[in-house]
Coordinates of C-alpha atoms in Angstrom, one line a residue:
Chain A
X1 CA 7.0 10.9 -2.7
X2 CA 4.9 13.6 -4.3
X3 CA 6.3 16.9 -5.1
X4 CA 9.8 15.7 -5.4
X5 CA 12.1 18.2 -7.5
X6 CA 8.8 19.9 -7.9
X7 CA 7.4 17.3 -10.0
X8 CA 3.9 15.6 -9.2
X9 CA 3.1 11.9 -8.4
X10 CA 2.7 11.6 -12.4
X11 CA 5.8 12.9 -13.6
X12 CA 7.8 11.5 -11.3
X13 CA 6.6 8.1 -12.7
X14 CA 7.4 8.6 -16.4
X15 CA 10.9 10.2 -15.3
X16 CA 11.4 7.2 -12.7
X17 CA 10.2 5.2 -15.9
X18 CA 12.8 6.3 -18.2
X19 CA 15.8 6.0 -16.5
X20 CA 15.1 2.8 -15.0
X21 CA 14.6 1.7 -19.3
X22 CA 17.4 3.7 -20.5
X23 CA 19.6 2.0 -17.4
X24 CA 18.6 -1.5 -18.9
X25 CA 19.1 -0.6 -22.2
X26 CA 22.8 1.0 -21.6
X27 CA 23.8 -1.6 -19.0
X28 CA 22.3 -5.1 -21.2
X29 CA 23.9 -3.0 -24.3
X30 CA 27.5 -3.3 -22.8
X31 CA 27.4 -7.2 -22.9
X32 CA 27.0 -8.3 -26.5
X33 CA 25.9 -11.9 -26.3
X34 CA 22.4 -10.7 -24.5
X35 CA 19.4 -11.9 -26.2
X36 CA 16.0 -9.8 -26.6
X37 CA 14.1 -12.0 -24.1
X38 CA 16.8 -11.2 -21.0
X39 CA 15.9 -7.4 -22.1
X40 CA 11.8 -7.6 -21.9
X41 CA 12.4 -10.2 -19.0
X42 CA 14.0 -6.8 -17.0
X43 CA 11.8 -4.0 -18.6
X44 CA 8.8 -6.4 -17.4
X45 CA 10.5 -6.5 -13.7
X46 CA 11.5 -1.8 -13.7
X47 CA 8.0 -1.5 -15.1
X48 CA 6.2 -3.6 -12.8
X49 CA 8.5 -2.1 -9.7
X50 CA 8.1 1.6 -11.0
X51 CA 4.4 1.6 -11.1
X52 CA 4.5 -0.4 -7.4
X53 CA 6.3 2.7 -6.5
X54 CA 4.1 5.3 -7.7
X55 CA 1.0 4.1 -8.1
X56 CA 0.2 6.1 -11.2
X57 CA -3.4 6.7 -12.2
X58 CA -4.1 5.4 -15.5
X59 CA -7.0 6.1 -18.3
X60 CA -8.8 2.5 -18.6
X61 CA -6.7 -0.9 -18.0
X62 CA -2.4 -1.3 -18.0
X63 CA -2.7 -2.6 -21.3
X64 CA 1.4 -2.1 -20.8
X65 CA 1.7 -3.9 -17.5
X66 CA -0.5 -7.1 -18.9
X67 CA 1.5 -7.1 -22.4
X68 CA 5.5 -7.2 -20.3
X69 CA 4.0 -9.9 -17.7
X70 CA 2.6 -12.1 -20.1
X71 CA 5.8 -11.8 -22.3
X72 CA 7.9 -12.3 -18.8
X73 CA 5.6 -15.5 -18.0
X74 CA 6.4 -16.7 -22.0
X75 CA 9.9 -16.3 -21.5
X76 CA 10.1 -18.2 -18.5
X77 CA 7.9 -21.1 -20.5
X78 CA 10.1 -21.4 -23.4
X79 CA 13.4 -21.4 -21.1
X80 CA 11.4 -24.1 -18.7
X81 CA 10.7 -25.8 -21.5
X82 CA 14.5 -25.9 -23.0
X83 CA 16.0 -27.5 -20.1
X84 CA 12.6 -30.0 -19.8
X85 CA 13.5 -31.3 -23.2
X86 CA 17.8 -31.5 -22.4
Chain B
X1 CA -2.5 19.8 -28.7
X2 CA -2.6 17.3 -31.7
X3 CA -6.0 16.6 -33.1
X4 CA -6.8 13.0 -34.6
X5 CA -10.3 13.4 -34.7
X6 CA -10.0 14.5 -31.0
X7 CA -8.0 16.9 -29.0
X8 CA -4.9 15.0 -27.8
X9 CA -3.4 16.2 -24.3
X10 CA 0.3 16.7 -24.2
X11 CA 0.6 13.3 -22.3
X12 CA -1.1 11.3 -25.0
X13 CA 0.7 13.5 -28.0
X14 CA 4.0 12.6 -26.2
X15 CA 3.4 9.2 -25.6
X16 CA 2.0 8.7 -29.2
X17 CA 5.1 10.1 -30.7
X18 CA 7.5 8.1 -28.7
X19 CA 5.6 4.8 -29.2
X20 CA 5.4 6.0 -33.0
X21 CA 8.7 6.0 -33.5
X22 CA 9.8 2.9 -30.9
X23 CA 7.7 0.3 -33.0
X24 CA 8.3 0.4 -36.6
X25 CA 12.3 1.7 -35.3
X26 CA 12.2 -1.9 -33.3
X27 CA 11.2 -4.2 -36.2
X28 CA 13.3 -2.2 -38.3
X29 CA 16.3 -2.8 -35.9
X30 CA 15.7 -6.3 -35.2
X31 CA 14.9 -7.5 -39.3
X32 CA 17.3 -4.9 -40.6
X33 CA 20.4 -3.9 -38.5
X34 CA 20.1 -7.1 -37.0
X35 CA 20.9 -5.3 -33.3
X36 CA 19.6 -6.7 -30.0
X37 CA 20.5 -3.3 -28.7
X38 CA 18.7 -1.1 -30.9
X39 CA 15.4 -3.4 -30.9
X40 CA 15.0 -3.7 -27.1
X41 CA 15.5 0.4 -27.2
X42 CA 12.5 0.7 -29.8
X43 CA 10.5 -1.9 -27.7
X44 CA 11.4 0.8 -24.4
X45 CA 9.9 3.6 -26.7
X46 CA 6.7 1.8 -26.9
X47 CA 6.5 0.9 -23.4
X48 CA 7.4 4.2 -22.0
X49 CA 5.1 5.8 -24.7
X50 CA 2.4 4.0 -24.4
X51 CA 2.5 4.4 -20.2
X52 CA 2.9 8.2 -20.8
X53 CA -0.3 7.7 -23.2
X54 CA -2.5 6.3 -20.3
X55 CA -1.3 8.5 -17.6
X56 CA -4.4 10.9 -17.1
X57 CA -3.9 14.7 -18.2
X58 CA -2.8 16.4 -14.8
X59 CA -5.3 16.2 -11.9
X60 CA -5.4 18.9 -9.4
X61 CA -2.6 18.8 -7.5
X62 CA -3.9 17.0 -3.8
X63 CA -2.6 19.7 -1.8
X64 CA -4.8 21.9 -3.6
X65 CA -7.6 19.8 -3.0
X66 CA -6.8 19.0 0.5
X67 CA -7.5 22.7 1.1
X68 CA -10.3 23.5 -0.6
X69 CA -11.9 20.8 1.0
X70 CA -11.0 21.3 4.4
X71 CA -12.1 25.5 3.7
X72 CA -15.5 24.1 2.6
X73 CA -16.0 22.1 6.1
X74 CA -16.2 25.7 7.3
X75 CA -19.5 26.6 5.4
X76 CA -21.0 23.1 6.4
X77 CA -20.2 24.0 9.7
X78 CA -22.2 26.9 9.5
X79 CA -24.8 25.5 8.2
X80 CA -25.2 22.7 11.0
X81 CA -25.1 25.2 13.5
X82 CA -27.5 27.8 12.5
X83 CA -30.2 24.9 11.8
X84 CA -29.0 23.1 15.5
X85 CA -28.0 19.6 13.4
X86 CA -27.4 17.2 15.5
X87 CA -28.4 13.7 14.3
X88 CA -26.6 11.6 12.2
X89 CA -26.5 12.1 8.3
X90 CA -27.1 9.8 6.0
X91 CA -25.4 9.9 2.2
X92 CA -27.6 10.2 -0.6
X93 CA -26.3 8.4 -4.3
X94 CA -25.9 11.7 -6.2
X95 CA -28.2 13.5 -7.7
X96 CA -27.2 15.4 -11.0
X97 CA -23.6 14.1 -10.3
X98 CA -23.3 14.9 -6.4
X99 CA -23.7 12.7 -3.0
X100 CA -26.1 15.2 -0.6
X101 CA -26.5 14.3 3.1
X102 CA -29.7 14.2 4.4
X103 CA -29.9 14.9 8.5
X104 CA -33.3 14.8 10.0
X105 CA -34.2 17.3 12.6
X106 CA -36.3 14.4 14.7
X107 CA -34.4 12.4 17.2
X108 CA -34.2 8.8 16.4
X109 CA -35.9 9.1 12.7
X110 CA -34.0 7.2 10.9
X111 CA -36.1 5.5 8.3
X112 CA -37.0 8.5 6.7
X113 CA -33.2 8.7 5.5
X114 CA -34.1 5.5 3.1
X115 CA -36.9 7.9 1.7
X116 CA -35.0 10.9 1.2
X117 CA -34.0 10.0 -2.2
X118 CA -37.2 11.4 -3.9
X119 CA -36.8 14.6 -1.6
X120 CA -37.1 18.0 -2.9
X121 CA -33.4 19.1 -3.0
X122 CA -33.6 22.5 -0.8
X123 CA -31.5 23.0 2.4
X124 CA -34.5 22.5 4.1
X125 CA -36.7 19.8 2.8
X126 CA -39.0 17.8 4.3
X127 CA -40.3 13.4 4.3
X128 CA -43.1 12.0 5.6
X129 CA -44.1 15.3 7.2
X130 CA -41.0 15.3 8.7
X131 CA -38.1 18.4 8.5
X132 CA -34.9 17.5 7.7
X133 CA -31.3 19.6 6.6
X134 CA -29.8 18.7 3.0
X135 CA -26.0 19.4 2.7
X136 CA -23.9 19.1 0.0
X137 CA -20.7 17.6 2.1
X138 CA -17.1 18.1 0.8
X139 CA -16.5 14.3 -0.3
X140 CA -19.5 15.1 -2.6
X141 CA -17.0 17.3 -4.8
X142 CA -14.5 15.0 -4.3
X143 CA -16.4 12.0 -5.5
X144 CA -17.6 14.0 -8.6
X145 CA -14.1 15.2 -9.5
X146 CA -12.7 11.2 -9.0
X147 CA -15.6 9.6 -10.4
X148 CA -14.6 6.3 -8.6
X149 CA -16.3 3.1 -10.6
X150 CA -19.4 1.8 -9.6
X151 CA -20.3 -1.1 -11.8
X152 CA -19.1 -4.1 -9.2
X153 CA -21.3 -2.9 -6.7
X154 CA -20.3 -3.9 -3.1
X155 CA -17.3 -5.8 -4.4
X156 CA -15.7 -2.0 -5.8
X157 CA -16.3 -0.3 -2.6
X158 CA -13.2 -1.2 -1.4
X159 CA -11.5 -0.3 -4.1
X160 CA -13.1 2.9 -5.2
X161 CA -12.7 4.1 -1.4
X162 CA -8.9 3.0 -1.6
X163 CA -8.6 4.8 -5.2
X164 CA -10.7 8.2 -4.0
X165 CA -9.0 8.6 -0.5
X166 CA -5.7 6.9 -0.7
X167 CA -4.2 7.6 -4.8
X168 CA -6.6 11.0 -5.2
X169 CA -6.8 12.3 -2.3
X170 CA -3.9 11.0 -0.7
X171 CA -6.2 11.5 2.4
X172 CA -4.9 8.8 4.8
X173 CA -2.5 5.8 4.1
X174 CA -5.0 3.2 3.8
X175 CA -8.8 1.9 3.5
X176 CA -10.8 -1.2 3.9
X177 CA -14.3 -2.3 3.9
X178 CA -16.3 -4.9 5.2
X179 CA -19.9 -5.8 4.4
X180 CA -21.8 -7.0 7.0
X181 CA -25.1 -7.5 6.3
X182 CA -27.0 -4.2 6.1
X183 CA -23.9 -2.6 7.5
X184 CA -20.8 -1.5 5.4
X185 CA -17.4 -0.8 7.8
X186 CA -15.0 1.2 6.9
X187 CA -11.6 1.1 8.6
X188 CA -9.3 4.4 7.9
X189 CA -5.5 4.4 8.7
X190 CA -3.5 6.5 9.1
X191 CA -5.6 9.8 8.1
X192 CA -3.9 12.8 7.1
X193 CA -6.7 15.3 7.1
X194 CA -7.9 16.7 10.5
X195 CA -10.7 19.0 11.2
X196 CA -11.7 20.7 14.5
X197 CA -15.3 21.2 13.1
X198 CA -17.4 19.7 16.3
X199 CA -20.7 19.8 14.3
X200 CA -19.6 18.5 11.1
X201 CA -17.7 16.0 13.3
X202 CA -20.5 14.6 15.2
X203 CA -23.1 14.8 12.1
X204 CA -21.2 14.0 9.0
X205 CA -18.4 12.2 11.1
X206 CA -14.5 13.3 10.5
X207 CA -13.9 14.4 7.0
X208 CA -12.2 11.1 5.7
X209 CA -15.3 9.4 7.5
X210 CA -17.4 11.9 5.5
X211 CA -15.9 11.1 2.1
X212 CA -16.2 7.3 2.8
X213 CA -19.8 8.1 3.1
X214 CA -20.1 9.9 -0.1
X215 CA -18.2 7.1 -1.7
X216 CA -20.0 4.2 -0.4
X217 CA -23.5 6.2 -1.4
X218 CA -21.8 6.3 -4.9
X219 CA -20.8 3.2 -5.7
X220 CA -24.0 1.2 -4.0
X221 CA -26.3 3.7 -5.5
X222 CA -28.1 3.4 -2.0
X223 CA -28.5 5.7 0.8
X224 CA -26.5 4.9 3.4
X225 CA -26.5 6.4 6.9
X226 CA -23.7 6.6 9.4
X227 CA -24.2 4.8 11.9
X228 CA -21.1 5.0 14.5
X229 CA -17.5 6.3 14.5
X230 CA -15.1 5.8 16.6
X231 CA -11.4 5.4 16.8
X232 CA -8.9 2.2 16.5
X233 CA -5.2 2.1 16.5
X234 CA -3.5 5.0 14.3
X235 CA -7.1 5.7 12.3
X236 CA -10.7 5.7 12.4
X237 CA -13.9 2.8 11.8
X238 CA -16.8 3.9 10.9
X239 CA -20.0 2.1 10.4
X240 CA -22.7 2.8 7.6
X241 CA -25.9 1.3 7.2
X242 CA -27.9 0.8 4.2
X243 CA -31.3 0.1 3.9
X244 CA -33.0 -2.8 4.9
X245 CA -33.8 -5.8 2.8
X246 CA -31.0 -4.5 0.4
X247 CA -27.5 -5.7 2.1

């Protein structure tokens, strides 16, 4: 895992990072009737799989990972709560 | 390096820029251009910023480390040798930042290991009348380098060992531990470090055992003294003790 293209565990993470966002952002882009919450709903889902594949050390708590999943868990909510109320 | 009243590294100037720009670029995309496009790529500049932000500034590579530590197993070796070590050693919670482990000389003395603490820190040093060795072991780097957390007690040993020997390390696959009592077990898979250092082997136990030791000492801020070692499927258990009336 390490040491691939000669890049360490950590910089492998922010490159693996930033394709997986760039590949959501290109590929949602291409349909135009996508709405913001499909986007964070998917950057919640690379983040959460990019950091579960490199285990990056972090300064202090994932103040990133705990802000996507509790957007992901509100999106899911408000949708629930559309089709409760049709 | 940026300064904002501290030194920025490059990871946090980076990730500050790009988070920077992502935000006020998002709400101006999403109020102004009205674009779905454009916001969701300002709100990946903040994420990706801010992750680049808390990414620490770049640790020693563990290949690196791997070698100095296994080149300082030779000196300990030494050591054990020339003083005829052969009991086992118990971990000390550091003194001025680093695990030492204490090996009496006396067969069988092992409650002089819970009275080390106050020793006088020479090579040779001595409790209750009794001479003992005092070794800086190579996990007592390690754990000063890492400074795993040690607020939670016994609940964090776990997951200090799995952060200093699995993500810093990257000394074996996998860790758990088990209280028991008075008796902490640590179960090593996996282990990617092997030393042919007899002494160091049968007194400090194998080096991931060794660093477990220096961990556990850490984060209980008790001595703890190895107890047994042995092997299990694909890895290693070792058993530590700590003193009694405090498990």
């Amino acid at each position: 895992m390490r040491c691939l293209l000669g890049l360490d565990k950590h910089k492998l993470y922010v490159v693996s990072l930033a394709a997986a966002l760039m590949v959501v952002v290109v590929w949602l882009s291409l349909f135009p009737g996508t709405t913001l919450d499909v986007y964070v709903s998917l950057f919640a889902a690379c983040y959460i799989a990019v950091s579960a594949l490199f285990r990056p050390r972090r300064r202090g708590f994932d103040v990133v990972g705990a802000a996507l999943v509790l957007s992901f868990c509100y999106i899911v909510a408000v949708k629930v709560m559309e089709i409760l109320v049709k | 390096m940026v300064s904002l009243g501290r030194i920025l590294d490059r990871y946090q100037s980076v990730g500050l820029g790009l988070a920077v720009f992502g935000a006020p670029f998002a709400v101006y995309s999403f109020l102004v251009l009205l674009s779905v496009p454009l916001t969701a790529l300002g709100l990946a500049c903040v994420v990706l910023g801010v992750s680049i932000t808390m990414v620490p500034e770049s640790p020693v590579p563990s290949d690196t480390i791997r070698a100095m530590v296994e080149a300082s197993c030779v000196g300990v070796e030494a050591v054990l040798e020339e003083f005829n070590a052969r009991e086992r050693a118990a971990y000390l919670p550091p003194r001025d930042g680093r695990v030492v482990a204490y090996i009496p000389f006396k067969a069988g003395d092992y409650s002089s290991s819970w009275r080390a603490q106050d020793a006088p820190l020479r090579v040779v040093t001595e409790v209750g009348g009794e001479p003992a060795l005092m070794v800086f072991p190579p996990g007592s780097e390690i754990v000063r380098l890492a400074q795993p957390e040690r607020e939670g007690g016994e609940s964090d040993v776990e997951g200090a060992l799995e952060y200093v020997l699995v993500d810093f390390l990257e000394a074996v696959e996998s860790v758990k531990s088990l209280s028991v009592g008075e008796r902490v077990v640590v179960e090593i898979r996996k282990p990617r470090i092997v030393t042919e250092f007899p002494r160091f082997n049968a007194v400090l136990g194998s080096l991931p055992t060794s660093v477990s030791g220096c961990v556990v000492a850490h984060v209980l801020g008790k001595p703890v003294r190895l107890v047994e070692e042995h092997s299990i499927d694909g890895g290693v258990s070792a058993t530590f003790e700590v003193p009694p009336g405090s498990g």
